[in-house]
PDB file of C-alpha atoms in Angstrom:
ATOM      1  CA  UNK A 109      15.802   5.362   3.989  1.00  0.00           C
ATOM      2  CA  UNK A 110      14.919   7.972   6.525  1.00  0.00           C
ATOM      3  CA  UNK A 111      11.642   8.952   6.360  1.00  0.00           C
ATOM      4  CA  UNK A 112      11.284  12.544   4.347  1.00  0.00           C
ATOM      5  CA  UNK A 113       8.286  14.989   5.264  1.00  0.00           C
ATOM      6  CA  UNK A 114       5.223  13.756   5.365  1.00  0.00           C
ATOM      7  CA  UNK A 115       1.940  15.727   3.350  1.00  0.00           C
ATOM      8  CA  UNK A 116      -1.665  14.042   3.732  1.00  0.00           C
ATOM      9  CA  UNK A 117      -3.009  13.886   0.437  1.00  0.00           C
ATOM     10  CA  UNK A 118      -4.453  17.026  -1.575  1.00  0.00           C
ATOM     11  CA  UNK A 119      -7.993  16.836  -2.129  1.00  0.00           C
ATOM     12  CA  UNK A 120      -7.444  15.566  -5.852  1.00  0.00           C
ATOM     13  CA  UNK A 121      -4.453  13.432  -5.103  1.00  0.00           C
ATOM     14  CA  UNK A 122      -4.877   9.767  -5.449  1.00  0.00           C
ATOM     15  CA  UNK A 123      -4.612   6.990  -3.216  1.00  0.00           C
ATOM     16  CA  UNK A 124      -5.020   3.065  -3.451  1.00  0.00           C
ATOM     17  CA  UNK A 125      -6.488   0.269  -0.786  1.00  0.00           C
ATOM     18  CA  UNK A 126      -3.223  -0.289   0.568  1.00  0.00           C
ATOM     19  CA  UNK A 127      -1.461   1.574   3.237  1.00  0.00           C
ATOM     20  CA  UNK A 128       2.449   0.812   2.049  1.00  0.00           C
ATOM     21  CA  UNK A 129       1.949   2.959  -1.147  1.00  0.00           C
ATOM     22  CA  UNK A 130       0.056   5.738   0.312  1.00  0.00           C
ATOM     23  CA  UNK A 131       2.416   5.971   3.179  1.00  0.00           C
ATOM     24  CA  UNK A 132       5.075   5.856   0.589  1.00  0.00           C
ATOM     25  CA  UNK A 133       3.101   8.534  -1.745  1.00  0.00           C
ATOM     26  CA  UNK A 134       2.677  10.595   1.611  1.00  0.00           C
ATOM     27  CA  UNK A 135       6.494  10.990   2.317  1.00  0.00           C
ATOM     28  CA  UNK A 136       7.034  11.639  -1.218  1.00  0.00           C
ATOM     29  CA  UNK A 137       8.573   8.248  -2.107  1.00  0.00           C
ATOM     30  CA  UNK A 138       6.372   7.502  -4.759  1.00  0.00           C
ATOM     31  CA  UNK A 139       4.740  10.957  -6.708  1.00  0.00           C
ATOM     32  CA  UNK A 140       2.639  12.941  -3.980  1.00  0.00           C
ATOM     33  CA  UNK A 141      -0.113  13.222  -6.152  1.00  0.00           C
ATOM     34  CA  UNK A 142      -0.523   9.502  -6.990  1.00  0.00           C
ATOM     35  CA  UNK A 143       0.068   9.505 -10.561  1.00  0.00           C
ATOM     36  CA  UNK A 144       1.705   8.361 -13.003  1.00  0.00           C
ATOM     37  CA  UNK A 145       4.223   5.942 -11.170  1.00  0.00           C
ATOM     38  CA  UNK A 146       5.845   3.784 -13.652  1.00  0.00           C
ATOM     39  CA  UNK A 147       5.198   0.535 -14.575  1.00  0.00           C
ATOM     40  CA  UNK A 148       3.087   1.400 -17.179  1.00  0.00           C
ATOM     41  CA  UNK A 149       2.340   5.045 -15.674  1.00  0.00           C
ATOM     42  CA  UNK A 150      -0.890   3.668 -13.277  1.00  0.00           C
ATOM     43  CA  UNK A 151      -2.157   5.969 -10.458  1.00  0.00           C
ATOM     44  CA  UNK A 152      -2.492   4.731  -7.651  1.00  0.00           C
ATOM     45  CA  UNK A 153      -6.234   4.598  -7.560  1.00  0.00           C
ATOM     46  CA  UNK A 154      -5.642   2.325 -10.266  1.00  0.00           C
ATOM     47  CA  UNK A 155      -5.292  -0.477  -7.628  1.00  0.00           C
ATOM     48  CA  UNK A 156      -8.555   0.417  -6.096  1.00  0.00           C
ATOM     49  CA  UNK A 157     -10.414  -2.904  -7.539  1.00  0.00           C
ATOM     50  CA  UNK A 158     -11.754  -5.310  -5.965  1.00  0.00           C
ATOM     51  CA  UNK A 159      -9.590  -8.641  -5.355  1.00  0.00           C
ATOM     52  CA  UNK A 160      -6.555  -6.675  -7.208  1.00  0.00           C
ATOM     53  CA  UNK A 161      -4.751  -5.514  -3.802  1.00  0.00           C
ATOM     54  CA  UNK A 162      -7.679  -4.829  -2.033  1.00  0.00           C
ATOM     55  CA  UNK A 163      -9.475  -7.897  -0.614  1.00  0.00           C
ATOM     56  CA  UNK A 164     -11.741  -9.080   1.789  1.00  0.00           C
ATOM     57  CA  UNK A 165     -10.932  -9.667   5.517  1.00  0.00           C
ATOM     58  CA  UNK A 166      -8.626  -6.972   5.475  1.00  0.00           C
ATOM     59  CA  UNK A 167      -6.860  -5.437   8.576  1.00  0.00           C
ATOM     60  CA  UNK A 168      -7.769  -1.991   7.455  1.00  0.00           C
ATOM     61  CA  UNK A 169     -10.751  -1.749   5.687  1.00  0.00           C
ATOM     62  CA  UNK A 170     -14.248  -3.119   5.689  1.00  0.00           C
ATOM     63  CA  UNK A 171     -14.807  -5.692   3.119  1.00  0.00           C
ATOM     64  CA  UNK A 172     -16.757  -5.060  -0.633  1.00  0.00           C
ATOM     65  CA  UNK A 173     -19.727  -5.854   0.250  1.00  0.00           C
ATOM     66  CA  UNK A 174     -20.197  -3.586   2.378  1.00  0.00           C
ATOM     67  CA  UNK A 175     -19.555  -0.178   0.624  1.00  0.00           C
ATOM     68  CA  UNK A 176     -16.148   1.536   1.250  1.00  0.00           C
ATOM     69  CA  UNK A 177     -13.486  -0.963   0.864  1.00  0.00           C
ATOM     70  CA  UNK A 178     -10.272   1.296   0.336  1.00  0.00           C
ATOM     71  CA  UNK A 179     -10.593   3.555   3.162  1.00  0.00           C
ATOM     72  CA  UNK A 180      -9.125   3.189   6.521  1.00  0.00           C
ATOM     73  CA  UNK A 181     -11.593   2.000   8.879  1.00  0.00           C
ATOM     74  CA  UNK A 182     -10.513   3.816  12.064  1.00  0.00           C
ATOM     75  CA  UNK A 183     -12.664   1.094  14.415  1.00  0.00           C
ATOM     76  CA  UNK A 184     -10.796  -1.912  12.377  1.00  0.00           C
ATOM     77  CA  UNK A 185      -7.605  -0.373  13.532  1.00  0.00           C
ATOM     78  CA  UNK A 186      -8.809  -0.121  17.373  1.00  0.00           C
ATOM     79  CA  UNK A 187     -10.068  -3.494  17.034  1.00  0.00           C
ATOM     80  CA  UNK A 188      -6.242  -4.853  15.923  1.00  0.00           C
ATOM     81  CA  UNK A 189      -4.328  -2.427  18.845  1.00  0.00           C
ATOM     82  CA  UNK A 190      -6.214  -3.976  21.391  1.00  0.00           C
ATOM     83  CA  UNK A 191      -5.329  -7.174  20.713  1.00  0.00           C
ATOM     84  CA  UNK A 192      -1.706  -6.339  22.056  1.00  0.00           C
ATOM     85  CA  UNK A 193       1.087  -7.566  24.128  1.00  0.00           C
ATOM     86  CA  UNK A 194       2.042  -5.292  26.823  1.00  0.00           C
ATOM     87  CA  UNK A 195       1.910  -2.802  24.025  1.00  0.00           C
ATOM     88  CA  UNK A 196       2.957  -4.683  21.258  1.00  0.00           C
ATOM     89  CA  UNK A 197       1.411  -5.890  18.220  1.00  0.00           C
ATOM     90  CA  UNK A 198       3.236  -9.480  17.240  1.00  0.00           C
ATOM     91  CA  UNK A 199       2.639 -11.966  14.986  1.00  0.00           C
ATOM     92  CA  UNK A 200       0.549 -13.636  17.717  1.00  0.00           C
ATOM     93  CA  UNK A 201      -1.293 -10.729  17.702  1.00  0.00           C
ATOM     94  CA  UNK A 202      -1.968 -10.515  14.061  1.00  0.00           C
ATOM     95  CA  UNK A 203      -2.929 -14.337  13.966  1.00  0.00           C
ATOM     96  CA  UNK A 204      -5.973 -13.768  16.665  1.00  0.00           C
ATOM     97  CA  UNK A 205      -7.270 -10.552  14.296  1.00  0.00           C
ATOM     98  CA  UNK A 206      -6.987 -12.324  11.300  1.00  0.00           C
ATOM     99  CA  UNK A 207      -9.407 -15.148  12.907  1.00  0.00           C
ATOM    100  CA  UNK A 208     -11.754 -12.780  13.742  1.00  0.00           C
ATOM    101  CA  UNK A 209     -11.935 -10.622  10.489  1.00  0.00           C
ATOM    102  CA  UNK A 210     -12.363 -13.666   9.001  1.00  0.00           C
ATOM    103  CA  UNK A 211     -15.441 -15.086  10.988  1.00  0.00           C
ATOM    104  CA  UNK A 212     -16.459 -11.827  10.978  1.00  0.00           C
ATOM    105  CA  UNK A 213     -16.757 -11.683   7.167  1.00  0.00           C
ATOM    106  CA  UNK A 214     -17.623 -15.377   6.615  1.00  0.00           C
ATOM    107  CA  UNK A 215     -20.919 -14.587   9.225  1.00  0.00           C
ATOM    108  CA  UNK A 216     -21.923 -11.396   7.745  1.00  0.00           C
ATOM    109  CA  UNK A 217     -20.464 -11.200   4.187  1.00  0.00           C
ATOM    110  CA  UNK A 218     -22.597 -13.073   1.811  1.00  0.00           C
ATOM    111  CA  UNK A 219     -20.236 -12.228  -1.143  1.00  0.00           C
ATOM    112  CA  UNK A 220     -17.148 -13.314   1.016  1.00  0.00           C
ATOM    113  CA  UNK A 221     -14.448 -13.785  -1.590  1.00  0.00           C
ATOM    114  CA  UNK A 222     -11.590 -15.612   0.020  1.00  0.00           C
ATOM    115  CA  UNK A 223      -9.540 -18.089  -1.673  1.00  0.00           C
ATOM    116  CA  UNK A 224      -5.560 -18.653  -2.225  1.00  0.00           C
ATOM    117  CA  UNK A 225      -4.808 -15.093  -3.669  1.00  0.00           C
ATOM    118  CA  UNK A 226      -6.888 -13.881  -1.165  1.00  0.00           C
ATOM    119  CA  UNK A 227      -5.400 -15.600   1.641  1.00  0.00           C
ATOM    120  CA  UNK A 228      -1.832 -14.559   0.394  1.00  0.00           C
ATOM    121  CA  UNK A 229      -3.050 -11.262   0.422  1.00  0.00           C
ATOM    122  CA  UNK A 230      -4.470 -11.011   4.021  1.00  0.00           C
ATOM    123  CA  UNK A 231      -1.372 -12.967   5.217  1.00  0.00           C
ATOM    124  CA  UNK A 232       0.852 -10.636   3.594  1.00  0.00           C
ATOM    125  CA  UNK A 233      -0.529  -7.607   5.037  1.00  0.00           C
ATOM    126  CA  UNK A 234       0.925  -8.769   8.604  1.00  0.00           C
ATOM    127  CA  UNK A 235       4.124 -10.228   7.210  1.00  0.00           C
ATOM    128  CA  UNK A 236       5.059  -6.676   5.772  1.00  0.00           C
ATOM    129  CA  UNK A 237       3.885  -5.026   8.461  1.00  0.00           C
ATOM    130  CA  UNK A 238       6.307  -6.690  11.103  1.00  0.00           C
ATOM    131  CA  UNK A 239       9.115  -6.938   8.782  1.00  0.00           C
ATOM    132  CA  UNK A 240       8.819  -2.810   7.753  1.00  0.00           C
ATOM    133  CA  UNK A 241       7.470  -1.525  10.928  1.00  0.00           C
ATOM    134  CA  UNK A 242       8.546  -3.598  13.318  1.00  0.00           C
ATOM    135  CA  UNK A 243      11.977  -5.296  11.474  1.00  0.00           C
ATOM    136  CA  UNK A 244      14.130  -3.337  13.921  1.00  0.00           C
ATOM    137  CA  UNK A 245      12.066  -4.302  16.646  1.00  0.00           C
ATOM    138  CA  UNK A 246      12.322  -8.439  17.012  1.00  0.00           C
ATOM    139  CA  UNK A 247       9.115  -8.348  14.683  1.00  0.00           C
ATOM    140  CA  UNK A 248       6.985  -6.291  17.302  1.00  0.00           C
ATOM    141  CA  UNK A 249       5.610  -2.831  16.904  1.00  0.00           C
ATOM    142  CA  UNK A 250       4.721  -0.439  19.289  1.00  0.00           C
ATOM    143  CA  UNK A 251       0.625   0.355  19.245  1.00  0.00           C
ATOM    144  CA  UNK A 252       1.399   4.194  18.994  1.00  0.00           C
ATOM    145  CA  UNK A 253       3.673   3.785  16.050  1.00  0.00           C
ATOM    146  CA  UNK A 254       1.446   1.284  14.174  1.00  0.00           C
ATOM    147  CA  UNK A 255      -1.755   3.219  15.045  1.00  0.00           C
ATOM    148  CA  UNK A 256       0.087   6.111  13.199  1.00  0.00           C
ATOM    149  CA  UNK A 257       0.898   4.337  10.439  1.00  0.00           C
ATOM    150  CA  UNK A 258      -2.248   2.619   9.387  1.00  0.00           C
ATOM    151  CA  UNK A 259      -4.492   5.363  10.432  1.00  0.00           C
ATOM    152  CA  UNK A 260      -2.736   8.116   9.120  1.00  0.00           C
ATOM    153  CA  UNK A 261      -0.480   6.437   6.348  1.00  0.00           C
ATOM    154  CA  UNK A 262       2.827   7.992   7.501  1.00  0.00           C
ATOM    155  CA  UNK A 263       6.227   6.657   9.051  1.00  0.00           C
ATOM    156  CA  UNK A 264       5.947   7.348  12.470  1.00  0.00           C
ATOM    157  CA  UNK A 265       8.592   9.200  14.227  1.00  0.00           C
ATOM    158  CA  UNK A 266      11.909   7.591  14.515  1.00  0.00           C
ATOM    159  CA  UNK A 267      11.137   4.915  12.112  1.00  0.00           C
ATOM    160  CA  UNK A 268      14.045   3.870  10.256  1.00  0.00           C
ATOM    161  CA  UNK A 269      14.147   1.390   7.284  1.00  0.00           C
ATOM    162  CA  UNK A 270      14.839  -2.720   7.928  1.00  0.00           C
ATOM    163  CA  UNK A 271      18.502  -3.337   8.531  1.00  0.00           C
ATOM    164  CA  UNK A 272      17.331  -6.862   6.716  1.00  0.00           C
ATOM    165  CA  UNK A 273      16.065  -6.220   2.975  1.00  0.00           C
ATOM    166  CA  UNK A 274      12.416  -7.392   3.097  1.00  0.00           C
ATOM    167  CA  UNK A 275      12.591  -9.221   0.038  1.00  0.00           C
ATOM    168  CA  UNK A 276      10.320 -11.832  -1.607  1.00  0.00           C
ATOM    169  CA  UNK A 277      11.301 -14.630   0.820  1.00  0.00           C
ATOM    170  CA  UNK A 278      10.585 -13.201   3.570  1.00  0.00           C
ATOM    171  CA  UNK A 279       7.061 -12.467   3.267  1.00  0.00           C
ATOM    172  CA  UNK A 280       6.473 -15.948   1.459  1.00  0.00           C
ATOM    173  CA  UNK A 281       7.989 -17.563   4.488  1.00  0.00           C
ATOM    174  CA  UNK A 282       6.197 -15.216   6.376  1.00  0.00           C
ATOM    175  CA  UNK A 283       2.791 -16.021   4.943  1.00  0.00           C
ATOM    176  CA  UNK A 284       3.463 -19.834   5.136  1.00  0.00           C
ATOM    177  CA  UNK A 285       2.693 -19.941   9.089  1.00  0.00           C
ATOM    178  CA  UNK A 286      -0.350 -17.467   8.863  1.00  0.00           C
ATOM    179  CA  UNK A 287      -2.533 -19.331   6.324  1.00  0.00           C
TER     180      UNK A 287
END
């Protein structure tokens, strides 16, 4: 899959908590409007529950408690890129964000909601991350490419797809080491 044009979202388009759909949504992958998309017709909005997709100690957005939970939070994003490798993000990187979302959220989120399926969920974000941003890339990403993609939901340029198929497995084996 090369990545086809890319449209931010209409003012009464839809969009979930989770930056893989919109992204997809944006390119015109999945409908641009974010309706209607199979599997029993949901829009994506649909999603936009609390400990459905969206969870606490999330890379991307601020946890439930405190207010907007399914929109990018640019300063979340800043706080993951600088936590790079000579201008990669890795898995080591992900690992030391993770830990401090997570204090972060366990000190100042009395509501904190974090078991197994949350866990999964916050482990998973990385694991799809380096396998579908950085799968070409020995599992790293370039801070300019994912600073494009989570902030502004869209392939960035010269993306290509995985040459691997990012299946099942590999984000359960992924998400095995980060928990």
């Amino acid at each position: 899959m090369s990545a086809r044009e890319w449209q931010a979202p209409g003012p009464n388009d839809k969009r979930s908590p989770c930056p893989f759909l919109n992204t997809l949504a944006n390119h015109g992958y999945l409908p641009r409007s974010g309706e209607n998309i199979s599997k029993g017709q949901f829009n994506l909005d649909d999603l936009d529950q609390h400990n459905k997709i969206e969870h606490d100690v999330s890379l991307t957005r601020k946890d439930f408690y405190f207010g907007d939970n399914h929109t990018i939070d640019p300063e979340l994003v800043d706080l993951l890129l600088k936590r790079n490798f000579n201008g990669k993000i890795n898995e080591e990187s992900f690992a030391k964000i993770h830990w401090i979302r997570y204090n972060n959220s366990k000190e100042f989120n009395p509501t904190l909601s974090y078991a197994i399926k949350q866990k999964l969920l916050s482990a998973g974000e990385s694991v799809l991350l380096l396998n579908v941003i950085g799968g070409n890339t020995n599992l790293e990403i370039d801070i300019e490419k994912l600073d494009v993609f989570l902030k502004h939901e869209r392939f960035p340029e010269g993306w290509r797809k995985p040459d691997k198929t990012v299946g099942m497995w590999s984000l359960l084996s992924g998400n095995s080491k980060k928990i």
